[in-house]
């Protein structure tokens, strides 16, 4: 008998940023962080796993291509899960001795800097935990794969507790509120056309920890206060406060990158244009209707309420024109009540193709197990949709 | 009898940055800063002043164009100097009652973001102090015109003490060392081709003071330690330490701009390219041979020792090619001992014309009085070289 377990999980967008590890090995962060998990229907990872006696060695397929299992973080996750299963004694020893085959796909471009590893590892540990019948907290297992992945094991708004223990056992995620708590919240992902190679977040974090004096202050004084304020803003559905904190925390994270030595930067002139446009728009509206946040790359995530989506989307299309017919992807966009014109908007549009495309989505639920598929492995445990390259 | 007093003064480049006022009116800074005054022979302001009974109202000519005297800072400087002269009783009351004519010119583009106001006000107060026979400290008079101008009243390396008094009487500049102390020190100013309007430093500072949490930490913890270290590096001619502190402090200032709300930025993709090139060059050299620093604009000032000028200049010309025949200005460039090629340099050149021009200069002396001219006013106190526009 072969059991195929298939799970989906989504990316998450941090509104209080994780930047800096206190333990590189166990991926323990210097500070708490807060994120929103996005709708699995728009952007998700799908992972099928199986364990069989006829699999000669552990195998991994990513987006249809067989990839090496010789990946420390991947092995750490699998070994840790098997160790817990061994202790729990709910699956038999023989099953535990079999090798696994893992097949994973993203429904969005992996390389677009859209935190695909967070969705990927959240999905992987969800599927493996199910396979090995683990009932305990899986956020710390996801964390071992990719730090911020631990926040993707819950839906809605999620807090990753830095924790204080050396073994990392208290560095776990918890849900602040479900996605249904703030159903009006929407997200626009602006994918910037950019070919430049950026400093990887692992290397960047390490450099900031080693050299940025401002990071120390951020971790000790700024973030703890912001985390409390952010939780209050989310629970109280105070968009103004939520938006301001989100923007300030994104800016502070990028300030820390610049304060590192040697400095590095993720924001491009297109990113700065987005920042300027959002502040100008909010100023004209006389209230904060949109918040931006940027991770370790030039792409922006905008948070806004559903009622403001048509106008803001028109503004983005005005400032960042594109000839592409599939420029706006994701959920159906609510229709504008009136035609928006921005000819008097005080910031001039850029030339075409500065943004690749936009993804319209919302805050969504955590990982799901799909008993009925579609699976990425057939009943014999063989991968489907495999490229020959 | 008409006395024409003519002075020259140079710009200064901060290596520990001034960013944030504790008093807007008196221009009192939040923290000490340190700068190098540049060679007056390359970049300077020249100002002639006279006081005559036949001048109907105070007059100001800037770069050949009559400009309004209705400028608060200009009036504050003049009034303060006259008040001191009145107290000192070394010039007679009648002379003090006459109006003044001021004629000032810069020998470098005013709008290029090269701290022309610092040179201008240092020059102005030097000339006026001479006219009214003031012997006391003039750095605080220059400070009333433009904060950082107080550092241009001395040559060599200069410290602006923040001071603690409410009246600003202890917010003065003092010389750390004369320019002859470190005669090998050279400066390359890289003028970036950029048409974008930047947030003015006055507005930027105010926003940072009001909103940046990181600025507080910088002022209280980072700068005091850096000032001590920088003074030691300068006195001990420790280029490595000097260069590292200079770069870190420039980066931290720009980090604070990004941490302000709304954020603003002065560095462009060309500025970032300069940063990356300098770090890569130092890394290849296995020692820090060049330091960059950026003020409230995209232009870079590089500090380096004379022996390294030919190679670094070749590198800059390789990365930032220009068809201009007068691309390198200022002092004569020492000849390279061997031809430098950078074909294996790991950073690719940009397209032409990303930099407008380079100014090669060095650390120089403070303001000078020019008894023999050339003056910008004739013996009747009338301005020479005045445009009709």
XYZ file of C-alpha atoms in Angstrom:
778
model
C 0.000 0.000 0.000
C 1.306 3.426 -0.963
C 0.007 6.532 0.796
C 0.324 9.739 -1.192
C -0.112 12.852 0.926
C -0.622 16.147 -0.882
C -0.659 19.557 0.771
C -0.840 23.181 -0.343
C 0.515 26.203 1.489
C 0.857 29.850 0.660
C 3.470 32.569 0.882
C 3.323 35.105 3.691
C 4.168 38.785 3.652
C 5.862 40.213 6.745
C 4.523 43.490 8.105
C 7.019 43.460 10.981
C 10.198 42.159 9.416
C 12.448 39.271 10.340
C 16.054 40.389 9.747
C 18.917 38.787 11.625
C 19.484 35.390 13.222
C 20.684 34.696 16.741
C 21.466 31.111 15.698
C 22.400 30.292 12.108
C 22.148 26.529 12.582
C 18.685 26.397 14.152
C 17.447 29.504 12.257
C 16.487 31.397 15.390
C 15.657 35.064 14.807
C 16.793 38.104 16.775
C 13.262 39.476 16.970
C 9.589 38.571 16.718
C 7.962 39.159 13.350
C 4.388 39.392 12.072
C 2.997 38.459 8.680
C -0.148 37.893 6.674
C -0.545 34.536 4.952
C -1.913 35.025 1.445
C -4.717 33.212 -0.332
C -3.668 29.710 -1.405
C -5.960 29.975 -4.448
C -3.765 32.678 -5.971
C -0.213 31.823 -4.966
C 0.704 28.483 -3.493
C 3.106 25.619 -3.297
C 1.700 22.103 -3.780
C 3.675 19.158 -2.452
C 3.046 15.416 -2.661
C 5.068 12.983 -0.568
C 5.216 9.241 -0.212
C 7.375 6.670 1.565
C 7.883 3.284 -0.126
C 10.177 0.317 0.267
C 11.068 0.434 -3.450
C 12.531 3.963 -3.372
C 16.284 3.430 -3.425
C 17.197 6.827 -2.060
C 15.337 9.945 -1.004
C 14.234 11.920 -4.053
C 13.120 15.479 -4.577
C 11.379 16.969 -7.619
C 10.915 20.745 -7.763
C 8.705 22.236 -10.476
C 9.065 19.082 -12.555
C 12.839 18.816 -12.301
C 14.676 16.255 -10.205
C 16.878 18.141 -7.774
C 19.538 17.011 -5.355
C 18.451 15.799 -1.947
C 21.891 16.831 -0.743
C 20.432 19.976 0.819
C 21.152 20.439 4.489
C 17.936 22.200 5.364
C 15.784 19.684 3.512
C 17.541 16.809 5.264
C 17.261 18.513 8.652
C 13.484 18.840 8.187
C 13.026 15.207 7.161
C 15.298 13.838 9.875
C 13.653 15.916 12.582
C 10.184 14.778 11.502
C 11.272 11.135 11.456
C 12.853 11.559 14.893
C 9.585 12.924 16.309
C 7.625 10.114 14.650
C 9.999 7.573 16.178
C 9.429 9.014 19.641
C 5.643 9.168 19.170
C 5.473 5.482 18.134
C 2.310 5.946 16.037
C 3.850 4.700 12.796
C 5.706 1.459 12.594
C 9.452 1.152 12.365
C 9.427 -0.408 8.933
C 7.490 2.529 7.438
C 9.995 4.865 9.067
C 12.872 3.017 7.450
C 11.590 3.578 3.889
C 12.923 6.387 1.715
C 10.664 9.221 0.581
C 9.858 10.822 -2.732
C 8.883 14.477 -2.619
C 7.337 16.332 -5.523
C 6.690 20.052 -5.208
C 5.414 22.781 -7.500
C 4.765 26.505 -7.202
C 1.980 28.103 -9.210
C 3.982 31.338 -9.392
C 7.541 32.068 -10.627
C 10.068 30.742 -8.106
C 12.685 33.290 -8.992
C 10.462 36.360 -8.750
C 11.582 37.007 -5.190
C 8.165 36.132 -3.842
C 9.185 34.087 -0.810
C 8.622 30.785 -2.574
C 10.769 28.957 -0.016
C 8.377 29.950 2.786
C 5.426 28.398 0.952
C 7.565 25.440 -0.096
C 8.811 24.448 3.342
C 5.455 25.096 5.034
C 3.915 22.793 2.466
C 6.636 20.169 2.786
C 6.436 19.851 6.568
C 2.623 19.837 6.448
C 2.699 16.896 4.051
C 5.459 15.012 5.881
C 3.856 15.609 9.277
C 0.658 14.093 7.908
C 2.545 11.160 6.376
C 4.189 10.390 9.722
C 1.099 11.234 11.785
C 2.695 14.057 13.750
C 0.183 16.105 15.734
C 2.498 18.483 17.582
C 3.538 22.004 16.483
C 4.962 21.944 12.975
C 5.939 25.631 12.792
C 9.359 24.915 14.261
C 9.864 22.160 11.704
C 9.085 24.596 8.881
C 11.446 27.108 10.522
C 14.321 24.635 10.126
C 13.712 24.670 6.367
C 13.395 28.420 5.905
C 12.949 30.791 8.846
C 9.895 32.672 7.651
C 8.237 29.430 6.495
C 7.122 28.918 10.080
C 4.635 31.770 9.623
C 3.066 30.046 6.608
C 1.814 27.109 8.671
C -1.061 29.300 9.853
C -3.557 31.410 7.942
C -4.635 34.980 8.682
C -2.164 37.117 10.608
C 0.657 35.234 12.263
C 3.343 36.007 14.804
C 6.704 34.291 14.886
C 7.975 34.384 18.440
C 11.746 34.800 18.541
C 11.866 32.718 21.700
C 14.773 32.665 24.089
C 15.809 29.034 24.447
C 19.038 27.753 22.967
C 17.385 24.687 21.424
C 14.819 26.833 19.581
C 11.878 24.961 21.093
C 10.091 28.249 21.876
C 10.806 29.843 18.501
C 7.414 28.983 17.052
C 4.592 30.682 15.187
C 1.098 31.387 16.473
C -1.990 32.781 14.828
C -3.015 36.326 15.826
C -6.353 36.272 13.990
C -7.912 34.149 11.273
C -8.306 35.505 7.754
C -12.049 35.942 8.404
C -11.312 38.507 11.123
C -10.458 41.221 8.587
C -12.202 40.038 5.405
C -11.822 43.417 3.625
C -8.014 43.242 3.631
C -6.510 42.953 0.154
C -2.996 42.644 -1.207
C -1.503 43.833 -4.494
C 1.872 42.338 -5.352
C 3.840 44.533 -7.774
C 6.450 42.425 -9.545
C 9.253 44.730 -10.658
C 11.076 44.025 -13.916
C 14.605 43.599 -12.646
C 17.443 41.389 -13.694
C 19.967 42.415 -11.083
C 21.253 39.795 -8.708
C 20.657 40.788 -5.113
C 22.510 39.940 -1.944
C 20.786 36.780 -0.664
C 18.800 37.338 2.501
C 20.951 34.814 4.401
C 24.142 36.652 3.518
C 22.544 40.052 4.016
C 21.218 39.150 7.469
C 24.570 37.819 8.531
C 26.303 40.995 7.427
C 23.751 43.173 9.236
C 24.121 41.185 12.449
C 27.887 41.500 12.270
C 28.113 45.158 11.341
C 24.971 47.254 11.758
C 24.819 49.210 14.996
C 21.300 50.321 14.133
C 20.088 46.705 13.912
C 20.862 46.208 17.594
C 18.687 49.180 18.507
C 15.936 48.038 16.146
C 15.882 44.561 17.696
C 15.965 45.712 21.292
C 13.843 48.834 21.217
C 11.880 49.367 18.031
C 10.524 45.921 17.188
C 9.128 44.918 20.612
C 7.007 48.085 20.733
C 5.965 47.722 17.105
C 4.906 44.096 17.569
C 2.529 45.097 20.376
C 1.167 48.005 18.384
C 0.750 45.886 15.281
C -1.181 43.174 17.136
C -3.497 45.858 18.533
C -3.954 47.381 15.080
C -4.795 43.977 13.573
C -7.151 42.936 16.360
C -8.838 46.350 16.292
C -8.900 46.440 12.467
C -7.260 49.869 12.605
C -6.076 50.208 9.024
C -4.371 53.589 9.502
C -2.193 52.291 12.299
C -1.591 48.958 10.567
C -0.514 50.704 7.373
C 1.785 53.215 9.018
C 3.549 50.549 11.080
C 3.904 48.326 8.015
C 5.562 51.073 5.978
C 7.805 52.230 8.814
C 8.985 48.717 9.513
C 9.734 48.018 5.871
C 11.705 51.260 5.665
C 13.626 50.495 8.831
C 14.621 47.073 7.553
C 15.981 48.643 4.359
C 17.715 51.327 6.447
C 19.495 48.545 8.335
C 20.694 47.040 5.034
C 22.256 50.399 4.179
C 23.789 50.665 7.653
C 25.486 47.286 7.186
C 29.104 47.091 6.091
C 29.609 46.781 3.207
C 26.129 48.169 2.607
C 23.638 46.492 0.296
C 20.294 47.535 -1.068
C 17.213 45.863 -2.444
C 15.148 48.864 -3.494
C 15.496 50.118 -7.064
C 14.359 53.397 -8.594
C 11.065 51.647 -9.418
C 10.685 50.637 -5.751
C 11.340 54.240 -4.680
C 8.803 55.427 -7.222
C 6.208 53.097 -5.685
C 7.031 54.492 -2.219
C 6.687 58.082 -3.405
C 3.425 57.367 -5.245
C 1.832 55.677 -2.223
C 2.787 58.499 0.153
C 1.525 61.104 -2.321
C -1.727 59.204 -2.848
C -2.327 58.883 0.897
C -1.538 62.574 1.330
C -4.082 63.531 -1.336
C -6.683 61.200 0.229
C -5.965 62.820 3.608
C -5.870 59.330 5.118
C -3.663 56.302 4.808
C -5.429 54.036 2.329
C -2.479 51.997 1.096
C 0.642 50.578 2.739
C 3.708 49.257 0.947
C 6.202 46.718 2.176
C 9.371 45.388 0.505
C 11.353 42.252 1.297
C 14.838 41.307 0.132
C 14.125 42.437 -3.430
C 12.555 45.286 -5.381
C 8.967 43.907 -5.500
C 6.323 45.750 -3.506
C 3.386 44.285 -1.624
C 0.599 46.773 -1.102
C -1.974 46.283 1.628
C -5.315 48.025 1.156
C -9.017 47.545 1.791
C -11.265 46.039 -0.861
C -13.229 49.285 -1.359
C -10.068 51.107 -2.467
C -8.814 48.461 -4.893
C -10.318 49.846 -8.132
C -8.887 53.340 -7.644
C -5.475 52.181 -6.457
C -5.199 49.672 -9.273
C -6.011 52.413 -11.780
C -3.338 54.584 -10.206
C -0.733 51.815 -10.425
C -1.657 51.169 -14.054
C -1.365 54.909 -14.760
C 2.071 55.291 -13.149
C 3.395 51.949 -14.410
C 1.833 51.414 -17.826
C 2.114 48.048 -19.517
C 1.081 46.731 -22.918
C 0.602 43.236 -21.464
C -2.890 41.824 -21.690
C -2.350 39.697 -18.592
C -0.854 42.573 -16.563
C -3.261 42.060 -13.646
C -3.446 38.490 -12.348
C -5.043 36.739 -9.410
C -8.527 37.412 -8.061
C -11.211 39.182 -10.077
C -10.895 42.906 -9.590
C -14.013 44.663 -8.270
C -15.441 47.074 -10.819
C -14.837 50.779 -10.341
C -17.975 52.832 -9.667
C -16.552 55.654 -11.731
C -13.717 56.089 -14.184
C -10.542 57.265 -12.438
C -8.258 59.740 -14.118
C -4.922 60.725 -12.711
C -3.882 63.433 -15.116
C -3.539 65.873 -12.225
C -1.644 63.388 -10.047
C 1.578 65.196 -9.101
C 3.882 62.288 -9.989
C 4.522 61.521 -13.647
C 4.148 57.992 -15.055
C 7.224 55.934 -15.831
C 7.839 54.405 -19.230
C 6.208 51.055 -20.047
C 7.322 47.688 -18.649
C 8.839 48.886 -15.368
C 6.564 46.371 -13.663
C 6.262 42.841 -15.046
C 2.789 42.165 -13.670
C 0.505 42.655 -10.687
C -1.038 39.959 -8.531
C -4.297 40.850 -6.846
C -4.909 38.641 -3.820
C -6.043 38.668 -0.213
C -5.230 37.287 3.194
C -5.975 33.581 3.222
C -5.903 30.363 5.182
C -3.090 28.096 6.240
C -1.919 24.852 4.651
C -4.462 22.255 3.566
C -4.275 18.517 3.021
C -5.856 17.441 -0.287
C -7.077 13.875 0.130
C -8.647 13.832 -3.322
C -5.697 15.441 -5.091
C -4.681 16.497 -7.549
C -1.497 14.720 -6.488
C 1.922 15.203 -8.021
C 2.778 11.505 -7.574
C 0.776 8.619 -9.025
C -0.433 5.680 -6.924
C 2.871 3.896 -7.506
C 4.671 6.889 -6.010
C 6.062 7.981 -9.368
C 6.268 11.673 -10.168
C 3.871 13.137 -12.725
C 4.692 16.100 -14.979
C 8.438 15.580 -14.948
C 10.572 17.538 -17.435
C 13.194 15.579 -19.313
C 15.718 18.433 -19.048
C 37.421 106.436 1.759
C 35.995 103.088 0.700
C 37.415 99.877 2.108
C 36.860 96.815 -0.047
C 37.476 93.556 1.784
C 37.768 90.397 -0.297
C 37.921 86.876 1.086
C 37.963 83.353 -0.276
C 36.757 80.195 1.463
C 36.293 76.614 0.426
C 33.703 73.903 0.729
C 34.112 71.184 3.327
C 33.246 67.500 3.117
C 31.884 65.873 6.253
C 33.316 62.504 7.246
C 31.139 62.343 10.358
C 27.815 63.732 9.237
C 25.688 66.554 10.593
C 22.031 65.476 10.307
C 19.399 66.940 12.579
C 19.025 70.211 14.455
C 18.217 70.668 18.120
C 17.341 74.310 17.409
C 16.046 75.379 13.990
C 16.379 79.106 14.690
C 19.982 79.112 15.899
C 20.992 76.163 13.693
C 22.256 74.042 16.563
C 22.993 70.428 15.646
C 22.058 67.262 17.496
C 25.579 65.886 17.232
C 29.211 66.821 16.667
C 30.477 66.461 13.115
C 33.903 66.326 11.457
C 34.929 67.487 8.003
C 37.868 68.196 5.729
C 38.109 71.660 4.220
C 39.104 71.425 0.562
C 41.725 73.354 -1.371
C 40.595 76.915 -2.088
C 42.557 76.860 -5.352
C 40.195 74.271 -6.821
C 36.770 75.050 -5.399
C 36.040 78.275 -3.607
C 33.694 81.131 -2.974
C 35.085 84.666 -3.340
C 33.280 87.520 -1.627
C 33.950 91.267 -1.630
C 32.156 93.533 0.822
C 32.115 97.245 1.458
C 30.170 99.696 3.616
C 29.547 103.197 2.256
C 27.350 106.158 3.091
C 26.085 106.308 -0.520
C 24.595 102.772 -0.528
C 20.869 103.318 -0.154
C 20.045 99.827 1.047
C 21.967 96.634 1.680
C 22.704 94.885 -1.604
C 23.716 91.349 -2.497
C 25.118 90.066 -5.796
C 25.512 86.330 -6.255
C 27.414 85.011 -9.269
C 26.882 88.311 -11.080
C 23.162 88.572 -10.423
C 21.580 91.000 -7.976
C 19.608 88.943 -5.465
C 17.215 89.907 -2.720
C 18.657 90.863 0.645
C 15.375 89.744 2.130
C 16.930 86.511 3.307
C 16.591 85.789 6.982
C 19.866 83.942 7.399
C 21.843 86.571 5.518
C 20.316 89.336 7.647
C 20.923 87.400 10.848
C 24.622 87.086 9.961
C 25.018 90.778 9.154
C 23.053 91.976 12.193
C 24.936 89.688 14.546
C 28.303 90.891 13.209
C 27.262 94.536 13.535
C 26.027 93.880 17.081
C 29.414 92.380 18.037
C 31.235 95.300 16.378
C 29.070 97.746 18.337
C 29.967 96.034 21.601
C 33.687 95.919 20.728
C 33.803 99.661 19.956
C 36.736 99.322 17.519
C 34.883 100.801 14.520
C 33.079 104.099 14.777
C 29.324 104.414 14.971
C 29.006 106.217 11.673
C 30.741 103.412 9.776
C 28.392 100.949 11.454
C 25.379 102.934 10.297
C 26.260 102.622 6.600
C 24.694 99.992 4.381
C 26.759 97.230 2.823
C 27.205 95.870 -0.659
C 28.145 92.193 -0.918
C 29.358 90.562 -4.083
C 29.985 86.821 -4.114
C 30.995 84.248 -6.709
C 31.646 80.526 -6.737
C 34.188 79.062 -9.115
C 32.140 75.839 -9.326
C 28.486 75.188 -10.242
C 26.241 76.352 -7.388
C 23.524 73.861 -8.154
C 25.736 70.784 -8.358
C 24.972 69.905 -4.752
C 28.525 70.668 -3.701
C 27.829 72.515 -0.462
C 28.228 75.938 -2.049
C 26.369 77.567 0.850
C 29.020 76.394 3.314
C 31.787 78.052 1.298
C 29.591 81.092 0.674
C 28.713 81.827 4.293
C 32.216 81.066 5.587
C 33.507 83.537 3.023
C 30.866 86.152 3.816
C 31.443 86.179 7.561
C 35.224 86.189 7.034
C 34.950 89.306 4.881
C 32.406 91.054 7.124
C 34.344 90.218 10.287
C 37.407 91.811 8.685
C 35.406 94.850 7.582
C 34.131 95.387 11.131
C 37.412 94.387 12.787
C 35.990 91.435 14.706
C 38.686 89.255 16.267
C 36.544 86.745 18.167
C 35.341 83.331 16.939
C 33.550 83.637 13.617
C 32.527 79.990 13.277
C 29.294 80.578 15.142
C 28.540 83.516 12.852
C 29.000 81.299 9.804
C 26.806 78.671 11.492
C 23.923 81.166 11.575
C 24.129 81.395 7.782
C 24.378 77.696 7.041
C 25.095 75.134 9.730
C 27.997 73.323 8.117
C 29.564 76.651 7.004
C 31.045 76.915 10.492
C 33.440 74.092 9.582
C 34.710 76.013 6.540
C 36.196 78.817 8.668
C 39.166 76.539 9.387
C 41.425 74.572 7.093
C 42.547 70.972 7.468
C 40.283 68.692 9.466
C 37.660 70.461 11.543
C 35.242 69.504 14.292
C 31.917 71.212 14.831
C 31.029 70.860 18.486
C 27.282 70.445 18.963
C 27.525 72.319 22.251
C 24.872 72.193 24.929
C 23.905 75.780 25.640
C 20.539 77.166 24.593
C 22.045 80.318 23.100
C 24.397 78.311 20.861
C 27.487 80.068 22.178
C 29.312 76.753 22.554
C 28.254 75.387 19.162
C 31.475 76.346 17.429
C 34.080 74.795 15.177
C 37.671 73.992 16.024
C 40.570 72.723 13.968
C 41.662 69.134 14.621
C 44.802 69.306 12.455
C 46.088 71.612 9.741
C 46.100 70.492 6.120
C 49.888 70.019 6.346
C 49.415 67.274 8.942
C 48.292 64.766 6.330
C 49.694 66.141 3.073
C 49.127 62.904 1.118
C 45.341 63.081 1.517
C 43.482 63.608 -1.740
C 39.844 63.994 -2.722
C 37.996 63.037 -5.899
C 34.567 64.576 -6.307
C 32.335 62.558 -8.646
C 29.575 64.790 -9.986
C 26.657 62.549 -10.952
C 24.515 63.478 -13.952
C 21.138 63.799 -12.289
C 18.203 66.068 -12.893
C 15.971 64.850 -10.087
C 14.947 67.321 -7.413
C 15.913 66.086 -3.989
C 14.389 66.706 -0.600
C 16.253 69.784 0.706
C 18.556 69.013 3.601
C 16.630 71.399 5.898
C 13.341 69.623 5.219
C 14.981 66.196 5.314
C 16.661 66.844 8.658
C 13.450 68.111 10.182
C 11.599 65.000 9.036
C 14.314 62.712 10.405
C 14.287 64.483 13.779
C 10.508 64.164 13.971
C 10.172 60.575 12.816
C 13.333 58.463 12.766
C 13.826 56.287 15.814
C 17.223 55.245 14.512
C 18.430 58.875 14.413
C 18.045 59.107 18.199
C 20.289 56.102 18.667
C 22.780 57.399 16.115
C 23.024 60.761 17.883
C 23.303 59.363 21.375
C 25.392 56.246 20.870
C 27.007 55.951 17.460
C 28.287 59.449 16.722
C 30.039 60.220 20.034
C 32.136 57.059 19.726
C 32.812 57.661 16.030
C 33.929 61.248 16.651
C 36.571 60.065 19.118
C 37.704 57.300 16.788
C 37.817 59.628 13.806
C 39.941 62.196 15.642
C 42.369 59.437 16.590
C 42.458 58.153 13.011
C 43.161 61.650 11.663
C 45.802 62.500 14.262
C 47.446 59.102 13.782
C 47.103 59.288 9.972
C 45.474 55.850 10.056
C 43.928 55.752 6.587
C 42.258 52.354 7.023
C 40.390 53.441 10.107
C 39.632 56.881 8.675
C 38.216 55.383 5.495
C 36.082 52.752 7.198
C 34.561 55.267 9.610
C 33.898 57.701 6.766
C 32.022 55.092 4.725
C 30.081 53.741 7.698
C 28.995 57.187 8.762
C 27.879 58.144 5.272
C 25.884 54.923 5.045
C 24.299 55.467 8.434
C 23.196 58.967 7.514
C 21.497 57.620 4.375
C 19.978 54.792 6.434
C 18.416 57.424 8.693
C 16.882 59.146 5.656
C 15.233 55.850 4.742
C 14.066 55.325 8.327
C 12.345 58.737 8.278
C 8.635 58.975 7.570
C 7.835 59.496 4.788
C 11.236 58.171 3.739
C 13.477 60.019 1.302
C 16.661 59.071 -0.471
C 19.589 60.850 -2.051
C 21.507 57.927 -3.520
C 20.794 56.917 -7.106
C 21.745 53.756 -8.975
C 24.947 55.570 -10.001
C 25.710 56.326 -6.338
C 25.155 52.662 -5.463
C 27.397 51.641 -8.339
C 30.150 53.870 -6.915
C 29.679 52.252 -3.488
C 29.882 48.747 -4.943
C 32.945 49.594 -7.058
C 34.845 51.075 -4.104
C 34.136 48.094 -1.847
C 35.110 45.672 -4.613
C 38.313 47.607 -5.348
C 39.297 47.671 -1.661
C 38.540 43.961 -1.417
C 40.787 43.186 -4.391
C 43.552 45.422 -2.951
C 43.190 43.555 0.372
C 43.260 46.927 2.132
C 41.045 49.970 2.247
C 42.548 52.395 -0.250
C 39.511 54.511 -1.024
C 36.591 55.819 1.021
C 33.347 57.269 -0.339
C 30.999 59.691 1.320
C 27.692 61.139 0.086
C 25.814 64.203 1.304
C 22.239 65.219 0.562
C 22.569 64.350 -3.117
C 23.918 61.641 -5.417
C 27.490 63.023 -5.807
C 30.305 61.058 -4.240
C 33.442 62.383 -2.581
C 36.246 59.876 -2.527
C 39.099 60.176 -0.049
C 42.353 58.477 -0.975
C 46.106 58.911 -0.701
C 48.088 60.602 -3.473
C 49.969 57.404 -4.384
C 46.702 55.664 -5.285
C 45.218 58.466 -7.379
C 46.367 57.297 -10.848
C 44.978 53.786 -10.460
C 41.691 54.856 -8.835
C 41.158 57.554 -11.427
C 41.688 54.988 -14.184
C 39.180 52.716 -12.505
C 36.570 55.489 -12.258
C 37.119 56.386 -15.909
C 36.752 52.709 -16.825
C 33.495 52.206 -14.902
C 32.049 55.619 -15.782
C 33.262 56.382 -19.293
C 32.827 59.863 -20.697
C 33.519 61.402 -24.110
C 34.169 64.797 -22.470
C 37.631 66.230 -22.962
C 37.423 68.144 -19.678
C 36.116 65.136 -17.727
C 38.809 65.434 -15.026
C 39.166 68.915 -13.513
C 41.076 70.484 -10.646
C 44.659 69.697 -9.723
C 47.103 68.080 -12.121
C 46.834 64.313 -11.876
C 50.057 62.485 -11.012
C 51.216 60.243 -13.844
C 50.641 56.533 -13.570
C 53.809 54.432 -13.377
C 52.159 51.774 -15.482
C 49.094 51.508 -17.634
C 46.098 50.215 -15.651
C 43.648 47.857 -17.253
C 40.473 46.763 -15.567
C 39.172 44.214 -18.036
C 39.110 41.597 -15.297
C 37.466 43.915 -12.771
C 34.343 42.032 -11.618
C 31.977 45.005 -12.066
C 30.958 46.010 -15.571
C 31.210 49.636 -16.760
C 28.077 51.735 -17.064
C 27.140 53.496 -20.284
C 28.683 56.903 -21.026
C 27.746 60.143 -19.292
C 26.556 58.741 -15.961
C 29.009 61.135 -14.332
C 29.193 64.756 -15.500
C 32.788 65.331 -14.446
C 35.367 64.635 -11.748
C 37.146 67.190 -9.593
C 40.569 66.185 -8.325
C 41.499 68.175 -5.242
C 43.001 67.915 -1.776
C 42.555 69.046 1.787
C 43.332 72.742 1.992
C 43.494 75.806 4.169
C 40.818 77.980 5.681
C 39.514 81.326 4.448
C 41.958 83.988 3.294
C 41.762 87.763 3.014
C 43.018 89.051 -0.337
C 44.320 92.571 0.184
C 45.519 92.858 -3.388
C 42.400 91.393 -4.954
C 41.116 90.504 -7.359
C 38.085 92.209 -5.855
C 34.500 91.845 -7.056
C 33.754 95.510 -6.259
C 35.627 98.475 -7.705
C 37.089 101.245 -5.540
C 33.777 103.097 -5.652
C 32.077 100.012 -4.195
C 30.349 99.147 -7.455
C 30.016 95.529 -8.502
C 32.125 94.241 -11.371
C 31.051 91.434 -13.747
C 27.317 91.947 -13.295
C 24.943 90.178 -15.680
C 22.185 92.263 -17.173
C 19.651 89.424 -16.856
